[in-house]
CSV table of C-alpha atoms in Angstrom, one decimal:
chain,number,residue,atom,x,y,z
A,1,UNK,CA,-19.0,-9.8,14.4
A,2,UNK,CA,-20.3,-6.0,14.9
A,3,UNK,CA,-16.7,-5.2,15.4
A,4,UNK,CA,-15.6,-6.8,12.1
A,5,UNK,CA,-18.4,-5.1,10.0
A,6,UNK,CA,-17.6,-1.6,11.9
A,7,UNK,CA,-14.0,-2.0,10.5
A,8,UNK,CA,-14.9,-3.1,6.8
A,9,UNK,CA,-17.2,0.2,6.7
A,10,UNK,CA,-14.5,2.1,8.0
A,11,UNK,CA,-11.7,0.6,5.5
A,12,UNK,CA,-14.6,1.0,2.8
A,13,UNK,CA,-15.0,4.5,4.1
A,14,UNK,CA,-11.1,5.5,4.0
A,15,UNK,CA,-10.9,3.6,0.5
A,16,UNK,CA,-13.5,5.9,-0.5
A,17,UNK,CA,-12.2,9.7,0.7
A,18,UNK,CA,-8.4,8.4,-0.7
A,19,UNK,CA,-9.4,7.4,-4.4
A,20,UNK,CA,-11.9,11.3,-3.7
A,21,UNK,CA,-8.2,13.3,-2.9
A,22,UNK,CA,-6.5,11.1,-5.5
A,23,UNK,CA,-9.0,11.9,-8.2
A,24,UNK,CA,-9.0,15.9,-7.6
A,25,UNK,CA,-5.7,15.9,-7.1
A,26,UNK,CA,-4.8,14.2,-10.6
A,27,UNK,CA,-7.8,16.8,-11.8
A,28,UNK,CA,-5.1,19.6,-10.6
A,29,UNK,CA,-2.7,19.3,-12.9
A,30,UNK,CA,-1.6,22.2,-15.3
A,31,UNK,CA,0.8,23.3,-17.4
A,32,UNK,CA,3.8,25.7,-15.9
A,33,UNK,CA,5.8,26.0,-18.9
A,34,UNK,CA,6.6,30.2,-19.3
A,35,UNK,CA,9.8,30.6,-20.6
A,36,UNK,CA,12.6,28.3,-22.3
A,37,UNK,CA,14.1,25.3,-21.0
A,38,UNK,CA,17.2,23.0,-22.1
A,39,UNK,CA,15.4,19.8,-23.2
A,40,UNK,CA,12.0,18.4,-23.5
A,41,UNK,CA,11.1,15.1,-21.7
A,42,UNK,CA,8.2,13.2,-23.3
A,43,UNK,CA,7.3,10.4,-21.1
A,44,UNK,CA,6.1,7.1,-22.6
A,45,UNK,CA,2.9,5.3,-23.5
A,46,UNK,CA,2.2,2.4,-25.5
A,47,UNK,CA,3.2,1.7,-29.1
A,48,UNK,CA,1.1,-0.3,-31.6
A,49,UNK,CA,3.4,-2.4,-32.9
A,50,UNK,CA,5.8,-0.1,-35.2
A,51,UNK,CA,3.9,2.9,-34.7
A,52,UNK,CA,3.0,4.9,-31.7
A,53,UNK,CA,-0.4,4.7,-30.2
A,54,UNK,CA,-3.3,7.3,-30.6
A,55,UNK,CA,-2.9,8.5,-27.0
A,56,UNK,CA,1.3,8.2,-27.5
A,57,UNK,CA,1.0,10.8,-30.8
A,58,UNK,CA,-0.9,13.0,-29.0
A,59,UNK,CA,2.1,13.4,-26.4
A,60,UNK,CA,4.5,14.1,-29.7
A,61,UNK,CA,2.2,16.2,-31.3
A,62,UNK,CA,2.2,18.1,-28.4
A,63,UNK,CA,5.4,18.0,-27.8
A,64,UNK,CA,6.2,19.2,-31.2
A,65,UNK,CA,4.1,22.0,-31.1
A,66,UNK,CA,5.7,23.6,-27.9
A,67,UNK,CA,9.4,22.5,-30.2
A,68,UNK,CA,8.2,25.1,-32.9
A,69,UNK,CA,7.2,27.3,-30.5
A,70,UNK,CA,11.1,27.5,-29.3
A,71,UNK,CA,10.2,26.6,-25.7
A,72,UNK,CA,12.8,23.8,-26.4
A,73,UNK,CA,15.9,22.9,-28.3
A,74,UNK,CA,16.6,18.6,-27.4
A,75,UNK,CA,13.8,16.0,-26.6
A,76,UNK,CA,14.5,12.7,-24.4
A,77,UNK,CA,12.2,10.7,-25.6
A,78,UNK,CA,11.9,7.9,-22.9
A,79,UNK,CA,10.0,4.4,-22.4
A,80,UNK,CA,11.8,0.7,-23.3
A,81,UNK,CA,9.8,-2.3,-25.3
A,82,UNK,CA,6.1,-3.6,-24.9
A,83,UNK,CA,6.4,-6.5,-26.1
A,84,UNK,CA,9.3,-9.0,-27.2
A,85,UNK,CA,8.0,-9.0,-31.0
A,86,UNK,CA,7.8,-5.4,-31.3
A,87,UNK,CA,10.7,-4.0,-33.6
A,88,UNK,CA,10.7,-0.9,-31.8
A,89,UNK,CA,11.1,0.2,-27.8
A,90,UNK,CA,8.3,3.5,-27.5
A,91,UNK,CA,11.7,5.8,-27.5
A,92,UNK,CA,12.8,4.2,-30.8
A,93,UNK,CA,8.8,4.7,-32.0
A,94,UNK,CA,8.8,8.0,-30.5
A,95,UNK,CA,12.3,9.4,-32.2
A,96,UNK,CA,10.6,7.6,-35.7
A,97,UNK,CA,7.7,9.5,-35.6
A,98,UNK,CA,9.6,13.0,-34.6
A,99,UNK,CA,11.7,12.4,-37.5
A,100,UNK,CA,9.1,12.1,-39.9
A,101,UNK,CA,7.9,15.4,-38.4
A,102,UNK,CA,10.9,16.8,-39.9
A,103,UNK,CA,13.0,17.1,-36.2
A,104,UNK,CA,16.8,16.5,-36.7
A,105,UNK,CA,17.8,13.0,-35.5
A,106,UNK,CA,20.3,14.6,-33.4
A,107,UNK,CA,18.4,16.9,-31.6
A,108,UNK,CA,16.7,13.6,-29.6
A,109,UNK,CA,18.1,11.6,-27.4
A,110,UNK,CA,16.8,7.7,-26.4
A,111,UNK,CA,16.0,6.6,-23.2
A,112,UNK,CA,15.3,2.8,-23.8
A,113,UNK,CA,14.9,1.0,-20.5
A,114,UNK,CA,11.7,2.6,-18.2
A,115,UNK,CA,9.2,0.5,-17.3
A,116,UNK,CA,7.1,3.1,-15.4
A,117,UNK,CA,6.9,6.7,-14.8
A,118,UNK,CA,9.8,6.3,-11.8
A,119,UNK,CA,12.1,4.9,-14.1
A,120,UNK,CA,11.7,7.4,-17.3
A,121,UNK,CA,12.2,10.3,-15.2
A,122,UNK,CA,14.9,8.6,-13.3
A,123,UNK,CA,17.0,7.3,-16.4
A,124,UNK,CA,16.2,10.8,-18.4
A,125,UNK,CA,17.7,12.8,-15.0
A,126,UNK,CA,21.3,10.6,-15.8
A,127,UNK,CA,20.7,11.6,-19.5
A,128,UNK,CA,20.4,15.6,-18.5
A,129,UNK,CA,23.6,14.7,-16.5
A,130,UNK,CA,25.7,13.7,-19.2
A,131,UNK,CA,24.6,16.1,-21.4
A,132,UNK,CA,24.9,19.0,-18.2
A,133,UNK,CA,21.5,20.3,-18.4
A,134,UNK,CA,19.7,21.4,-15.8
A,135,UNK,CA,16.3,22.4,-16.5
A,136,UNK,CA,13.6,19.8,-18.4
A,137,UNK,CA,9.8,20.5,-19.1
A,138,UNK,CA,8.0,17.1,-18.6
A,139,UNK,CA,5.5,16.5,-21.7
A,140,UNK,CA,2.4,14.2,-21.0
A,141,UNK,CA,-1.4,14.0,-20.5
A,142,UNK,CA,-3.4,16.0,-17.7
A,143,UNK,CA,-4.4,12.9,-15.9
A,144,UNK,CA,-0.9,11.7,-15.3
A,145,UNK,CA,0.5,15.2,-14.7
A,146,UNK,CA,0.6,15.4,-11.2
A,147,UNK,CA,2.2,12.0,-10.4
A,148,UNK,CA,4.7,12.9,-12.9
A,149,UNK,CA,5.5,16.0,-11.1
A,150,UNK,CA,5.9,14.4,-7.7
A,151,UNK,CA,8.4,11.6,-9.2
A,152,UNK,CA,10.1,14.6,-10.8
A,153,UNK,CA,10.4,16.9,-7.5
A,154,UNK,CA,11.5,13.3,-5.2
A,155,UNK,CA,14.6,12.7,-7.8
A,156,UNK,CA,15.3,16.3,-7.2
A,157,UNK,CA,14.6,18.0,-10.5
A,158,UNK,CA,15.8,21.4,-10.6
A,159,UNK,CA,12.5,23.8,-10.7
A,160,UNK,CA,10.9,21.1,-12.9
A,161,UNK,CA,8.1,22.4,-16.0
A,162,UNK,CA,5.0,20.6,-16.7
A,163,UNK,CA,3.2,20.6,-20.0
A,164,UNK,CA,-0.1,18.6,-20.4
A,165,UNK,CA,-2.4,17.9,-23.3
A,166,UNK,CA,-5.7,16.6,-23.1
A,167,UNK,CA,-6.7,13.8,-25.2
A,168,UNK,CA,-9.5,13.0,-27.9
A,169,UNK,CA,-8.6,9.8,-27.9
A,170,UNK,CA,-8.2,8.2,-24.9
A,171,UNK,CA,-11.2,6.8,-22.8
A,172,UNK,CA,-10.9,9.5,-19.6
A,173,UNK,CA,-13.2,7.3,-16.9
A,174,UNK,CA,-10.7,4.5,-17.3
A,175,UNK,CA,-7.2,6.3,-17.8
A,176,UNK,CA,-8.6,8.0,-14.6
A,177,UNK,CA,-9.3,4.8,-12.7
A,178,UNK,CA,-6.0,3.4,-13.7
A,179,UNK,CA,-3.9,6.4,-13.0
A,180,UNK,CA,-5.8,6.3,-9.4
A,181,UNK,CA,-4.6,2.5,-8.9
A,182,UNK,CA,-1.1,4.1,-10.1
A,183,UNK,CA,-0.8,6.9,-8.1
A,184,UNK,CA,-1.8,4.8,-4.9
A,185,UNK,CA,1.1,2.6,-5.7
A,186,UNK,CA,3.5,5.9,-6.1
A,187,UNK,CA,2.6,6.6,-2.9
A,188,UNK,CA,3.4,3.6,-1.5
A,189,UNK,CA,6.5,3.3,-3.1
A,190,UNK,CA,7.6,6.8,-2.2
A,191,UNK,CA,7.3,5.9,1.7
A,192,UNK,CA,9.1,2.7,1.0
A,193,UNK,CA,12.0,5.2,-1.4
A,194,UNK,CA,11.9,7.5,2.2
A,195,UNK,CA,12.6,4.6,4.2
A,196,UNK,CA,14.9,3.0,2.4
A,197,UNK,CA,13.1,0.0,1.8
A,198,UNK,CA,13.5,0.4,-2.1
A,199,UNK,CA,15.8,1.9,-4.9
């Protein structure tokens, strides 16, 4: 029974130090955007209903800003559908609300299929293909920077930029928590990616 107990601390001990590393390290991420790049990739969060959600608009906002700034000519505006009864997928919501903000309709193109940060970064890298560029800034929130720049240098981004915002609006303790659960599973799944074991 000792024995049993001795190897619950230790996995309670390990669990511990891991979600410690995780949590600095997603506390690491900063921006690296210093010069121009082809095309802005804002990764997706979730829409409310028609419109994007407070924590969503602060990623276009953002992601505006650094447009008028001239850092950027395109967007790829990435993320597929919540929910069977929304009208929109958060690419389509995310390309509505640029619009509105007065950026041409051309200058953005749709990624409508990613279900998680792998996939919006994979499917936007075929988009940056077809369209021959070669150099993207990724456009999201501190917390989920550093995962997103990990996905970006395993699919072999070329010298990929990062650009966070912080958020007003978001509650940090749990989008922290989560993105620990999610960057765990990254992990995971970049062994199995190394391996072979997934696609």
């Amino acid at each position: 029974m000792k024995i049993w107990t001795r190897l619950g601390l230790v996995v309670i001990l390990l669990g511990v130090i891991w979600c410690g590393y995780v949590y600095t390290r997603i506390g690491q991420a900063e921006s690296t955007l210093d010069d121009t790049v082809e095309v802005g990739i804002i990764l997706g969060a979730s829409m409310w209903g028609e419109k994007p959600s407070p924590g969503l608009k602060e990623r276009l906002d953002y992601a505006r800003m650094l447009y008028d700034q001239g850092y950027f000519e395109k967007f790829i505006v990435t993320g597929g559908l919540d929910a069977p009864e929304y009208p929109y997928t958060e690419a389509e919501g995310m390309r509505n609300d640029l619009v509105s903000q007065g950026i041409p309709e051309e200058n953005i193109h749709l990624e409508n299929e990613a279900t998680s940060t792998y996939e919006n970064l994979l499917f936007s890298r075929a988009i940056m293909e077809e369209q021959g560029w070669e150099q993207a800034v990724i456009i999201t929130h501190d917390y989920h920077g550093a995962r997103a720049m990990e996905i970006a240098e395993v699919l072999d981004y070329r010298n990929p930029k990062l650009a966070v915002t912080t958020s007003d609006v978001l509650p940090l303790t749990q989008q922290k928590g989560r993105e620990i659960l999610a960057f765990s599973k990254w992990r995971l799944d970049r062994m199995l990616l190394a391996m072979g074991w997934k696609e």
